[in-house]
Amino acid sequence: MQIGIVGLGLIGGSLALDFSSQGRSVWGLSRSRATCEMALSMGAVDTAVTALEEIPQLVQTEIVFVCTPIAQVLPTVQLLASHLPAHTIITDVASVKGAIVQSAQAIYARFVGSHPMAGKAEQGIKAAQLGLFANCPCVVCPSEDVEALALVRSLWTGLGMQVYDCDPHTHDQAVAWISHLPVMLGASLIHACQQECDPKVQYFAQKLASSGFRDTTRVGGGNPELGRLMAQFNCEAVLTALSQYQAQLDHLAQLINQENWSAVQNYMENAQTWRSLFLEKSTH
Ligand code: NAP
């Protein structure tokens, strides 16, 4: 099978590594010659070029994964639509779906929206990793093109992902809670810590920060452009999640202020119980 990948960064590069390791033929499109050379030297792609017109395998391509930043997905689909043969399917990996899926399907009928829920704080081809997607969930959005839908689902499943069918609106609200809100919280936690005005306390806070701080700030201290685009393209759901989170902080502060330690204990016990609802996946 001939697969195309546009945007050879963390997600595009990792996808290319996985598909190549399955023995599939993969071409990559990047804006930068250096990225193309790196993708080739890593064995992630068979062909890597900086212009779509230079791809010899375009006619045989069965599916193209658009792995650019969120804001570039629709322009990229537009560009691909004018070059690809009609049988080719296009999918994406963007962290928001409402701003993309319907518009992309209007540009190109064989578009299926995807969002693999896997990543790390680093960005770019250097951060690409074989097996990044294994055992992680992936959303695939509805499409009337059942053949395209089946191919997209089967490729994600083949990478070891648990695929969930979900409409763009529900997806955006759900990821606002478990992906976009944590990015905003991680970033604001780092900002709050930087507000400490006693230099001695500030010094020790920075020296003593360890695994707890690393875990809670991993996503908020990652790719700044991705965080900005999540807020920009999922604005309403992110604002709703932030304001409900703010209400939780106020409630917790009130319990502490009242020295209501049994209520604080109860709050922490509920959090410990409910955490597993988000992190222990059943297969259904
Ligand atoms: P990344 O490492 O920064 O890679 C983005 C790629 O897009 C780069 O290879 C870059 O390639 C290309 N690109 C950047 N600006 C562009 C532009 N203006 N026009 C065309 N291409 C451009 O980011 P990433 O983390 O892989 O994110 C890519 C997509 O995956 C985003 O849509 C994001 O929402 C989604 N996603 C990210 C994560 C995550 O945790 N990071 C998880 C799931 C989904 P060149 O500079 O080589 O052209």
GROMACS .gro file of N, CA, C and O and ligand atoms in nm, residues 6-13 29-32 35-36 66-73 76 92-96 100 115-125 127 133 223 225-226 230, ligand 1:
model
  232
    6VAL      N    1   0.194   1.430   0.499
    6VAL     CA    2   0.229   1.571   0.482
    6VAL      C    3   0.256   1.629   0.621
    6VAL      O    4   0.168   1.627   0.708
    7GLY      N    5   0.378   1.682   0.642
    7GLY     CA    6   0.418   1.735   0.773
    7GLY      C    7   0.493   1.629   0.850
    7GLY      O    8   0.432   1.547   0.919
    8LEU      N    9   0.627   1.629   0.835
    8LEU     CA   10   0.707   1.523   0.899
    8LEU      C   11   0.758   1.572   1.035
    8LEU      O   12   0.879   1.587   1.055
    9GLY      N   13   0.666   1.597   1.127
    9GLY     CA   14   0.703   1.638   1.263
    9GLY      C   15   0.693   1.520   1.357
    9GLY      O   16   0.715   1.406   1.317
   10LEU      N   17   0.659   1.548   1.483
   10LEU     CA   18   0.647   1.441   1.582
   10LEU      C   19   0.546   1.335   1.537
   10LEU      O   20   0.579   1.216   1.531
   11ILE      N   21   0.423   1.379   1.503
   11ILE     CA   22   0.318   1.283   1.470
   11ILE      C   23   0.341   1.224   1.330
   11ILE      O   24   0.337   1.102   1.312
   12GLY      N   25   0.368   1.311   1.231
   12GLY     CA   26   0.390   1.261   1.095
   12GLY      C   27   0.512   1.170   1.087
   12GLY      O   28   0.508   1.064   1.022
   13GLY      N   29   0.620   1.208   1.154
   13GLY     CA   30   0.743   1.127   1.154
   13GLY      C   31   0.720   0.992   1.223
   13GLY      O   32   0.767   0.888   1.176
   29LEU      N   33   0.605   1.467   0.270
   29LEU     CA   34   0.618   1.603   0.218
   29LEU      C   35   0.648   1.697   0.334
   29LEU      O   36   0.576   1.697   0.434
   30SER      N   37   0.759   1.770   0.323
   30SER     CA   38   0.797   1.864   0.428
   30SER      C   39   0.833   1.997   0.362
   30SER      O   40   0.867   2.002   0.245
   31ARG      N   41   0.830   2.105   0.441
   31ARG     CA   42   0.871   2.234   0.386
   31ARG      C   43   1.023   2.243   0.380
   31ARG      O   44   1.078   2.330   0.313
   32SER      N   45   1.089   2.155   0.457
   32SER     CA   46   1.234   2.172   0.471
   32SER      C   47   1.312   2.053   0.415
   32SER      O   48   1.280   1.937   0.440
   35THR      N   49   1.464   1.833   0.686
   35THR     CA   50   1.369   1.736   0.745
   35THR      C   51   1.353   1.616   0.653
   35THR      O   52   1.350   1.502   0.698
   36CYS      N   53   1.347   1.642   0.522
   36CYS     CA   54   1.336   1.532   0.424
   36CYS      C   55   1.455   1.439   0.439
   36CYS      O   56   1.439   1.316   0.443
   66VAL      N   57  -0.262   1.402   0.679
   66VAL     CA   58  -0.221   1.542   0.695
   66VAL      C   59  -0.179   1.561   0.842
   66VAL      O   60  -0.262   1.552   0.933
   67CYS      N   61  -0.050   1.585   0.863
   67CYS     CA   62   0.005   1.593   1.000
   67CYS      C   63   0.066   1.730   1.026
   67CYS      O   64   0.166   1.742   1.098
   68THR      N   65   0.010   1.832   0.968
   68THR     CA   66   0.057   1.970   0.988
   68THR      C   67  -0.007   2.027   1.116
   68THR      O   68  -0.100   1.968   1.170
   69PRO      N   69   0.037   2.146   1.160
   69PRO     CA   70  -0.036   2.214   1.268
   69PRO      C   71  -0.183   2.236   1.228
   69PRO      O   72  -0.215   2.242   1.108
   70ILE      N   73  -0.270   2.251   1.329
   70ILE     CA   74  -0.415   2.259   1.307
   70ILE      C   75  -0.451   2.363   1.199
   70ILE      O   76  -0.531   2.335   1.109
   71ALA      N   77  -0.392   2.480   1.207
   71ALA     CA   78  -0.429   2.590   1.115
   71ALA      C   79  -0.396   2.558   0.969
   71ALA      O   80  -0.453   2.621   0.879
   72GLN      N   81  -0.303   2.464   0.947
   72GLN     CA   82  -0.263   2.433   0.808
   72GLN      C   83  -0.337   2.313   0.750
   72GLN      O   84  -0.314   2.277   0.635
   73VAL      N   85  -0.428   2.251   0.827
   73VAL     CA   86  -0.493   2.129   0.776
   73VAL      C   87  -0.581   2.160   0.655
   73VAL      O   88  -0.567   2.097   0.549
   76THR      N   89  -0.395   2.255   0.344
   76THR     CA   90  -0.325   2.138   0.290
   76THR      C   91  -0.423   2.046   0.217
   76THR      O   92  -0.390   1.992   0.110
   92ASP      N   93  -0.660   1.320   0.869
   92ASP     CA   94  -0.572   1.413   0.940
   92ASP      C   95  -0.548   1.360   1.081
   92ASP      O   96  -0.598   1.251   1.114
   93VAL      N   97  -0.474   1.435   1.160
   93VAL     CA   98  -0.445   1.392   1.298
   93VAL      C   99  -0.472   1.504   1.397
   93VAL      O  100  -0.435   1.494   1.513
   94ALA      N  101  -0.534   1.613   1.351
   94ALA     CA  102  -0.542   1.735   1.432
   94ALA      C  103  -0.620   1.715   1.562
   94ALA      O  104  -0.715   1.638   1.568
   95SER      N  105  -0.578   1.790   1.663
   95SER     CA  106  -0.635   1.779   1.797
   95SER      C  107  -0.773   1.842   1.811
   95SER      O  108  -0.832   1.833   1.918
   96VAL      N  109  -0.821   1.911   1.710
   96VAL     CA  110  -0.961   1.958   1.710
   96VAL      C  111  -1.027   1.904   1.583
   96VAL      O  112  -0.960   1.882   1.482
  100ILE      N  113  -1.258   2.146   1.148
  100ILE     CA  114  -1.193   2.084   1.032
  100ILE      C  115  -1.283   1.991   0.950
  100ILE      O  116  -1.291   2.006   0.827
  115HIS      N  117  -0.812   1.159   1.509
  115HIS     CA  118  -0.728   1.219   1.612
  115HIS      C  119  -0.667   1.108   1.698
  115HIS      O  120  -0.734   1.054   1.786
  116PRO      N  121  -0.539   1.076   1.671
  116PRO     CA  122  -0.472   0.977   1.757
  116PRO      C  123  -0.433   1.044   1.889
  116PRO      O  124  -0.367   1.147   1.888
  117MET      N  125  -0.476   0.984   2.000
  117MET     CA  126  -0.448   1.045   2.132
  117MET      C  127  -0.314   0.994   2.184
  117MET      O  128  -0.307   0.915   2.279
  118ALA      N  129  -0.207   1.037   2.117
  118ALA     CA  130  -0.072   0.997   2.158
  118ALA      C  131   0.020   1.114   2.128
  118ALA      O  132  -0.003   1.187   2.031
  119GLY      N  133   0.122   1.132   2.208
  119GLY     CA  134   0.215   1.241   2.180
  119GLY      C  135   0.317   1.253   2.291
  119GLY      O  136   0.325   1.168   2.380
  120LYS      N  137   0.398   1.356   2.282
  120LYS     CA  138   0.491   1.389   2.389
  120LYS      C  139   0.524   1.537   2.381
  120LYS      O  140   0.478   1.605   2.289
  121ALA      N  141   0.602   1.586   2.478
  121ALA     CA  142   0.624   1.731   2.487
  121ALA      C  143   0.709   1.785   2.373
  121ALA      O  144   0.693   1.899   2.331
  122GLU      N  145   0.800   1.701   2.319
  122GLU     CA  146   0.891   1.749   2.214
  122GLU      C  147   0.819   1.756   2.080
  122GLU      O  148   0.715   1.695   2.061
  123GLN      N  149   0.876   1.833   1.988
  123GLN     CA  150   0.817   1.845   1.855
  123GLN      C  151   0.923   1.824   1.748
  123GLN      O  152   1.043   1.821   1.778
  124GLY      N  153   0.875   1.807   1.624
  124GLY     CA  154   0.968   1.794   1.511
  124GLY      C  155   1.009   1.649   1.486
  124GLY      O  156   0.987   1.561   1.569
  125ILE      N  157   1.070   1.629   1.370
  125ILE     CA  158   1.108   1.493   1.326
  125ILE      C  159   1.203   1.425   1.424
  125ILE      O  160   1.198   1.304   1.443
  127ALA      N  161   1.191   1.417   1.732
  127ALA     CA  162   1.117   1.356   1.843
  127ALA      C  163   1.037   1.234   1.798
  127ALA      O  164   0.977   1.165   1.881
  133PHE      N  165   0.205   0.519   1.894
  133PHE     CA  166   0.059   0.513   1.899
  133PHE      C  167   0.005   0.385   1.967
  133PHE      O  168  -0.115   0.380   1.997
  223ASN      N  169   0.500   2.195   2.335
  223ASN     CA  170   0.489   2.274   2.211
  223ASN      C  171   0.396   2.397   2.226
  223ASN      O  172   0.274   2.382   2.234
  225GLU      N  173   0.303   2.634   2.018
  225GLU     CA  174   0.211   2.657   1.907
  225GLU      C  175   0.089   2.565   1.918
  225GLU      O  176  -0.025   2.608   1.896
  226LEU      N  177   0.113   2.440   1.959
  226LEU     CA  178   0.002   2.344   1.972
  226LEU      C  179  -0.095   2.391   2.081
  226LEU      O  180  -0.217   2.388   2.062
  230MET      N  181  -0.488   2.488   2.019
  230MET     CA  182  -0.597   2.419   2.091
  230MET      C  183  -0.695   2.524   2.146
  230MET      O  184  -0.816   2.511   2.133
  285NAP     P1  185   0.525   1.922   1.496
  285NAP     O1  186   0.618   1.821   1.553
  285NAP     O2  187   0.554   2.066   1.514
  285NAP     O3  188   0.505   1.889   1.342
  285NAP     C1  189   0.427   1.967   1.256
  285NAP     C2  190   0.474   1.947   1.114
  285NAP     O4  191   0.398   2.030   1.025
  285NAP     C3  192   0.620   1.980   1.095
  285NAP     O5  193   0.679   1.864   1.040
  285NAP     C4  194   0.626   2.088   0.991
  285NAP     O6  195   0.705   2.032   0.891
  285NAP     C5  196   0.484   2.100   0.939
  285NAP     N1  197   0.446   2.243   0.939
  285NAP     C6  198   0.468   2.334   1.036
  285NAP     N2  199   0.418   2.454   1.001
  285NAP     C7  200   0.365   2.437   0.877
  285NAP     C8  201   0.303   2.524   0.786
  285NAP     N3  202   0.285   2.653   0.815
  285NAP     N4  203   0.262   2.473   0.667
  285NAP     C9  204   0.281   2.344   0.637
  285NAP     N5  205   0.342   2.256   0.720
  285NAP    C10  206   0.383   2.303   0.838
  285NAP     O7  207   0.378   1.901   1.555
  285NAP     P2  208   0.302   1.767   1.592
  285NAP     O8  209   0.300   1.754   1.739
  285NAP     O9  210   0.351   1.655   1.508
  285NAP    O10  211   0.153   1.810   1.550
  285NAP    C11  212   0.105   1.788   1.419
  285NAP    C12  213  -0.045   1.765   1.428
  285NAP    O11  214  -0.071   1.656   1.517
  285NAP    C13  215  -0.126   1.884   1.480
  285NAP    O12  216  -0.239   1.902   1.402
  285NAP    C14  217  -0.165   1.840   1.622
  285NAP    O13  218  -0.290   1.896   1.660
  285NAP    C15  219  -0.173   1.689   1.608
  285NAP     N6  220  -0.149   1.613   1.729
  285NAP    C16  221  -0.045   1.644   1.809
  285NAP    C17  222  -0.022   1.566   1.924
  285NAP    C18  223   0.093   1.596   2.017
  285NAP    O14  224   0.088   1.554   2.133
  285NAP     N7  225   0.196   1.664   1.974
  285NAP    C19  226  -0.104   1.457   1.952
  285NAP    C20  227  -0.208   1.426   1.864
  285NAP    C21  228  -0.230   1.505   1.752
  285NAP     P3  229   0.819   2.105   0.810
  285NAP    O15  230   0.865   2.226   0.888
  285NAP    O16  231   0.919   1.999   0.796
  285NAP    O17  232   0.746   2.138   0.685
   0.00000   0.00000   0.00000
